[in-house]
mmCIF file of C-alpha atoms in Angstrom:
data_model
loop_
_atom_site.group_PDB
_atom_site.id
_atom_site.type_symbol
_atom_site.label_atom_id
_atom_site.label_comp_id
_atom_site.label_asym_id
_atom_site.label_seq_id
_atom_site.Cartn_x
_atom_site.Cartn_y
_atom_site.Cartn_z
ATOM 1 C CA MET A 86 6.399 23.865 11.352
ATOM 2 C CA ASN A 87 3.020 22.423 10.656
ATOM 3 C CA LYS A 88 3.320 21.799 6.919
ATOM 4 C CA PRO A 89 6.318 19.280 6.814
ATOM 5 C CA PHE A 90 4.899 16.988 9.572
ATOM 6 C CA PRO A 91 1.790 15.708 7.560
ATOM 7 C CA PHE A 92 3.777 15.381 4.319
ATOM 8 C CA ALA A 93 6.445 13.332 6.163
ATOM 9 C CA PHE A 94 4.151 11.281 8.042
ATOM 10 C CA THR A 95 2.064 10.551 4.923
ATOM 11 C CA LEU A 96 5.196 9.747 3.022
ATOM 12 C CA GLY A 97 6.547 7.566 5.670
ATOM 13 C CA ALA A 98 3.160 5.600 5.894
ATOM 14 C CA ILE A 99 2.904 5.043 2.308
ATOM 15 C CA VAL A 100 6.686 3.621 2.046
ATOM 16 C CA ILE A 101 5.998 1.370 5.097
ATOM 17 C CA VAL A 102 2.752 0.076 3.729
ATOM 18 C CA VAL A 103 4.130 -0.401 0.148
ATOM 19 C CA LEU A 104 7.170 -2.352 1.433
ATOM 20 C CA TYR A 105 5.033 -4.498 3.657
ATOM 21 C CA TYR A 106 2.688 -5.181 0.809
ATOM 22 C CA LEU A 107 5.627 -6.030 -1.621
ATOM 23 C CA PHE A 108 7.183 -8.407 0.882
ATOM 24 C CA TRP A 109 3.941 -9.993 1.716
ATOM 25 C CA ASP A 110 2.887 -10.270 -1.793
ATOM 26 C CA THR A 111 5.959 -12.209 -2.799
ATOM 27 C CA GLU A 112 4.819 -15.360 -0.869
ATOM 28 C CA GLU A 113 1.691 -15.640 -3.204
ATOM 29 C CA PRO A 114 1.951 -16.103 -6.984
ATOM 30 C CA THR A 115 -1.684 -15.425 -7.780
ATOM 31 C CA GLN A 116 -2.107 -11.876 -6.661
ATOM 32 C CA GLU A 117 -5.093 -10.936 -8.856
ATOM 33 C CA ASN A 118 -7.512 -13.421 -6.869
ATOM 34 C CA ILE A 119 -5.941 -12.304 -3.569
ATOM 35 C CA VAL A 120 -6.437 -8.768 -4.310
ATOM 36 C CA GLU A 121 -10.118 -9.269 -4.756
ATOM 37 C CA GLU A 122 -10.455 -10.721 -1.405
ATOM 38 C CA GLU A 123 -8.009 -9.189 0.740
ATOM 39 C CA ILE A 124 -8.075 -5.345 -0.141
ATOM 40 C CA SER A 125 -11.150 -4.067 1.745
ATOM 41 C CA SER A 126 -10.013 -0.584 3.141
ATOM 42 C CA PRO A 127 -9.756 2.395 0.870
ATOM 43 C CA ILE A 128 -6.072 3.076 1.783
ATOM 44 C CA GLU A 129 -5.130 -0.480 0.588
ATOM 45 C CA LEU A 130 -7.074 0.178 -2.659
ATOM 46 C CA PHE A 131 -5.542 3.407 -3.195
ATOM 47 C CA ILE A 132 -1.916 2.081 -2.559
ATOM 48 C CA PHE A 133 -2.719 -0.919 -4.953
ATOM 49 C CA SER A 134 -3.856 1.369 -7.594
ATOM 50 C CA TRP A 135 -0.722 3.227 -7.409
ATOM 51 C CA THR A 136 1.612 0.235 -7.358
ATOM 52 C CA HIS A 137 -0.068 -1.410 -10.236
ATOM 53 C CA ARG A 138 0.036 1.209 -12.821
#
């Protein structure tokens, strides 16, 4: 029972953050410049690298 929890939690967290990032990013047309300044945590950097392949 220990195995599904971290996987589901991680998947849920990624989905929530990606959805939030996508909705937040729609307001700013110049995302390249904003990414340089706004993304500071490794988690955001990881998600950004995955969403912009």
